[in-house]
Coordinates of C-alpha atoms in Angstrom, one line a residue:
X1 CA 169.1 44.3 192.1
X2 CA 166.2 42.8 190.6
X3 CA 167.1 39.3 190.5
X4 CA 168.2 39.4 194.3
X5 CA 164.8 41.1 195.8
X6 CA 162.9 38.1 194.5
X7 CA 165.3 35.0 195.1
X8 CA 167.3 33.3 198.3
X9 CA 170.8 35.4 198.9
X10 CA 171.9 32.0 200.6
X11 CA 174.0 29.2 199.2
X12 CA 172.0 26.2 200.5
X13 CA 173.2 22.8 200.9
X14 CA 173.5 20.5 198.1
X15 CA 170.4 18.3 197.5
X16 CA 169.9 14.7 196.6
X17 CA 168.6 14.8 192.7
X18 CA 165.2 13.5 192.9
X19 CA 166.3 11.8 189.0
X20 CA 169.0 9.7 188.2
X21 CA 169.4 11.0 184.3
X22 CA 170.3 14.5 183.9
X23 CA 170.3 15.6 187.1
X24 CA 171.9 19.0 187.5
X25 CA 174.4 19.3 190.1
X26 CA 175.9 22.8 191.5
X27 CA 178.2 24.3 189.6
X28 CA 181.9 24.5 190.8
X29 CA 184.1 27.2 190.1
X30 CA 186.7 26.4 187.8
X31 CA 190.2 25.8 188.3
X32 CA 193.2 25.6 185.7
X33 CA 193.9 22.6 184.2
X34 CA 197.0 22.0 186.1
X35 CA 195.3 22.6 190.0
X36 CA 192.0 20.2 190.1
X37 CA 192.2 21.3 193.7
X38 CA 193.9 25.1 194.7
X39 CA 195.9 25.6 197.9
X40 CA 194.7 27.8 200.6
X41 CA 196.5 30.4 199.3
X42 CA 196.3 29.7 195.8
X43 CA 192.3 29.9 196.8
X44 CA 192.9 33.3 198.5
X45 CA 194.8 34.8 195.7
X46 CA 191.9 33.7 193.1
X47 CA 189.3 35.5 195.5
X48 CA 191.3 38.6 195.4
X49 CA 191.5 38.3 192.0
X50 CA 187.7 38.6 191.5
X51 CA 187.4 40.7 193.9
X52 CA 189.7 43.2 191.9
X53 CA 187.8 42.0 188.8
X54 CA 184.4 43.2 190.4
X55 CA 185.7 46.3 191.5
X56 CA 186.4 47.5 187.9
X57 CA 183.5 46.8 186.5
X58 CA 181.7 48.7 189.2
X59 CA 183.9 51.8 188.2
X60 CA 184.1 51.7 184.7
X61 CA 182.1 48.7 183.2
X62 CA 183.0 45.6 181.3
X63 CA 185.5 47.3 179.4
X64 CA 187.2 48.4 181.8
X65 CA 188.5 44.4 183.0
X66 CA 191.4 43.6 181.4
X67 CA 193.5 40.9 182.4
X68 CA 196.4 43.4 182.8
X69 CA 194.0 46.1 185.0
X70 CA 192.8 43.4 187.4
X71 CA 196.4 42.5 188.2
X72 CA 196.9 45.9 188.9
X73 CA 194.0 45.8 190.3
X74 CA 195.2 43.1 192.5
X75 CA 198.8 44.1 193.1
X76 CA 199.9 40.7 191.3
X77 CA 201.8 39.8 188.1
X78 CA 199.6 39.3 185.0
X79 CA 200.8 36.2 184.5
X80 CA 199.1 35.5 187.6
X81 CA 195.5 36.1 186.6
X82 CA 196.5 33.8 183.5
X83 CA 197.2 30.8 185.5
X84 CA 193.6 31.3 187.5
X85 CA 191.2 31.7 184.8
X86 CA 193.2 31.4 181.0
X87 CA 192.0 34.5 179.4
X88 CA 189.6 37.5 179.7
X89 CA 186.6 35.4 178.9
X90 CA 187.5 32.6 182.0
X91 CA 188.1 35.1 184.2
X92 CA 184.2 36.7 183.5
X93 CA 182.9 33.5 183.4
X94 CA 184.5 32.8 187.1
X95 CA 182.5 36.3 188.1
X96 CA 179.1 34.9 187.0
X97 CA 179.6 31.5 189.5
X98 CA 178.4 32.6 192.2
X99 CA 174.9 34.2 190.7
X100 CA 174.5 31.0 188.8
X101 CA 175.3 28.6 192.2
X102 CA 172.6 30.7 193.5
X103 CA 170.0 30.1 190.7
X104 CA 170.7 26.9 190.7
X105 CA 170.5 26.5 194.2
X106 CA 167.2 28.5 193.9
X107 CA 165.7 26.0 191.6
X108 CA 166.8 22.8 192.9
X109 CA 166.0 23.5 196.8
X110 CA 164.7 26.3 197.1
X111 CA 161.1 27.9 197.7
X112 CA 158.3 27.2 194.9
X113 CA 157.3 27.6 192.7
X114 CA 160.9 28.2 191.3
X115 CA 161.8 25.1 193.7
X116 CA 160.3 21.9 194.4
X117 CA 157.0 21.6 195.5
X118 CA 155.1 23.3 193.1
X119 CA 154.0 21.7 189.4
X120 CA 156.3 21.4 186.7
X121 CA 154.5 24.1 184.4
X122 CA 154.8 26.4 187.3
X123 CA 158.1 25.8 187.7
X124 CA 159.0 26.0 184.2
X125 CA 157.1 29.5 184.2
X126 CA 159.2 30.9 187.6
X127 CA 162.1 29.6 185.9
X128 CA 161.9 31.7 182.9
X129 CA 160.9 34.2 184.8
X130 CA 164.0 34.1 187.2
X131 CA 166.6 34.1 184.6
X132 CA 165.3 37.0 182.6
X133 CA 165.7 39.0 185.2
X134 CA 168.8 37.8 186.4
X135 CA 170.2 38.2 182.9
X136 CA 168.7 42.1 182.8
X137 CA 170.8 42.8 186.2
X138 CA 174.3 41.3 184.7
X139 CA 173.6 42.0 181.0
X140 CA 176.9 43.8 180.5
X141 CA 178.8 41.2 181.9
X142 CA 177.4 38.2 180.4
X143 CA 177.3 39.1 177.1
X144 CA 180.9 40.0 177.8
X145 CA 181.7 36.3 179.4
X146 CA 179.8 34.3 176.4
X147 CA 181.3 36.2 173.7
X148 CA 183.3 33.3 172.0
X149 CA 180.9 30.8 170.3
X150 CA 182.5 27.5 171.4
X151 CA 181.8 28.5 174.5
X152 CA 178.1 29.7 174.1
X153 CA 176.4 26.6 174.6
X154 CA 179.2 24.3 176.2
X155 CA 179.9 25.9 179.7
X156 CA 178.2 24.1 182.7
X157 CA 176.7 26.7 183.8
X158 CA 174.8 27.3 180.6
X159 CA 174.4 23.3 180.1
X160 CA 172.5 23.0 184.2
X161 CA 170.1 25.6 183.1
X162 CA 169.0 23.4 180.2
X163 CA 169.0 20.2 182.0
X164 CA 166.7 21.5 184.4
X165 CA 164.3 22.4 181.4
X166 CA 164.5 19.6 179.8
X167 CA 163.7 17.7 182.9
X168 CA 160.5 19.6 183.5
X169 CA 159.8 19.4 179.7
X170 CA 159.7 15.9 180.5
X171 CA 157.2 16.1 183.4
X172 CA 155.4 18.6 181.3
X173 CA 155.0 16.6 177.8
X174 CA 156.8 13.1 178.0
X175 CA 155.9 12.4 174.9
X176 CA 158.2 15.3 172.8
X177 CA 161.8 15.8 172.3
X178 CA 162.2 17.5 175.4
X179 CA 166.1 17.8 174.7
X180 CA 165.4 20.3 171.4
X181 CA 162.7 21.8 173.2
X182 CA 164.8 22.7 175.9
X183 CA 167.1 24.4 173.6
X184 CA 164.0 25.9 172.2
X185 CA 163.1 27.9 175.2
X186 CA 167.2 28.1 175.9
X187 CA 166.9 30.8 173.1
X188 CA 164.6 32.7 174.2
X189 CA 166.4 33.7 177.5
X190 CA 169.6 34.0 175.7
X191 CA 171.9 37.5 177.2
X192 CA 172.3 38.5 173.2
X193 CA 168.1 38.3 172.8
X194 CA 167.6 40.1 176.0
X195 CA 170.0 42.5 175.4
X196 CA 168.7 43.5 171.3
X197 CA 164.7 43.2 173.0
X198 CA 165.0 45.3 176.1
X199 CA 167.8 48.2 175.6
X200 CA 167.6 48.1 171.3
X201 CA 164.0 47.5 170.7
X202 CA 163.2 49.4 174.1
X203 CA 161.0 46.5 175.1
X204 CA 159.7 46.2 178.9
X205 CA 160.9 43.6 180.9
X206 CA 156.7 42.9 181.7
X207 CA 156.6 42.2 178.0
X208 CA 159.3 40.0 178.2
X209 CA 158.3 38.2 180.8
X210 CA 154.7 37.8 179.5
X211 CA 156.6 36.1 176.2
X212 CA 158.1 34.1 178.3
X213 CA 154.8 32.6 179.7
X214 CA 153.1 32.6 176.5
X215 CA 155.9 30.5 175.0
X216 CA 156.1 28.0 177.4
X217 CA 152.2 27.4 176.9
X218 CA 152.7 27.3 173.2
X219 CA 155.7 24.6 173.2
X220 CA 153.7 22.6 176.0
X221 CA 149.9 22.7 174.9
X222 CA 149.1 23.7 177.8
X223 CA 146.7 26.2 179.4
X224 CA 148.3 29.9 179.7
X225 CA 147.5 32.0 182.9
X226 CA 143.7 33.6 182.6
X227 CA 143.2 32.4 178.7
X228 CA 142.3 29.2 177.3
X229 CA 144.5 26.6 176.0
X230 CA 146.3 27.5 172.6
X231 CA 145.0 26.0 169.5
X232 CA 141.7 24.5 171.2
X233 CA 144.2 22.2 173.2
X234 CA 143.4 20.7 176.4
X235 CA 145.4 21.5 179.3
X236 CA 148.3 19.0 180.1

């Protein structure tokens, strides 16, 4: 898996955020609204569940999870898979916690220049970098997951990724509206833009990733990898 030779399989510890405002914390997996806190065997039962829910897609695809197969799946009532995770899209969204804990793990603690340590631009560019080819490995699935609109932008683990950005941004160019620009570069890393560039256009994922870079020098003024500065600009 792509996005797994080049980042940390490990879960590591939670770290103290270096900033106070919009510091991005690691996700949690989501519970019903009625059990902020599962029982051990509630807990067990969920795991199962996913379990179940990854074993279909690895036979047949997204298509094949349906709340009704994963029970089956499972060996539990459907009404059961309800209660966990509310509807088809909750229970994909659950599947995608644990690649996004580790992302986020990745770029909060882990090694530069995705992690601390290195400069902001860098960062910014490994970031990119890291989720496009994240996104190209689980395509499928998250474009099944973030199919309902209210739900594009609004789920935490989509709203951590953009607070990370826009607290580089801010390192990056203090003076600019790092909070659009963040949704600005958001875009380009989007599942339904990845999806249309690399499997409908037939794109590259080099390509990609070499827009990727050249973006981030374009919204920053800054100096891109072996060129000059765009527009004459001198690096930040």
């Amino acid at each position: 898996m792509l996005y797994a030779v080049v980042m940390s399989s490990a879960l590591p510890p939670f770290p103290k955020p270096q900033e106070s405002v919009d510091a991005p914390s690691l996700l949690q997996v989501e519970h019903g609204p009625d059990e902020p806190c599962l029982r051990a065997d509630a807990a067990r039962n969920r795991a199962r569940l996913l379990e179940a829910a990854a074993r279909l897609i690895a036979e047949h695809g997204v298509a094949g999870v349906t709340m009704e197969a994963v029970a089956a799946a499972a060996q539990v009532g459907k009404g059961t898979v309800f209660r966990r995770f509310g509807d088809r899209t909750g229970l994909l969204m659950a599947l995608l916690d644990h690649s996004a804990r580790q992302l986020q793990a990745d770029f909060l603690c882990g090694p530069s220049p995705l992690g601390p340590g290195a400069p902001p631009l860098e960062r910014l560019r490994a970031f990119g970098v890291a989720v496009l080819y994240r996104s190209a490995e689980q395509l499928d699935l998250q474009l099944a997951a973030q199919s309902e609109p209210s739900r594009r932008f609004s789920h935490p683990s989509v709203q951590a990724l953009r607070t990370h950005v826009a607290m580089l941004l801010r390192q990056i160019v203090p003076t600019a509206d790092c909070e659009l620009l963040s949704q600005t570069l958001m875009a380009y890393l989007d599942p339904a833009l990845i999806n249309h560039l690399a499997r409908q256009c037939g794109m590259p994922m080099q390509r990609l990733e070499a827009g990727w870079i050249d973006l981030v020098a374009r919204v920053t003024g800054t100096e891109r990898p072996g060129r000059g500065a765009p527009g004459g600009a001198s690096p930040a």
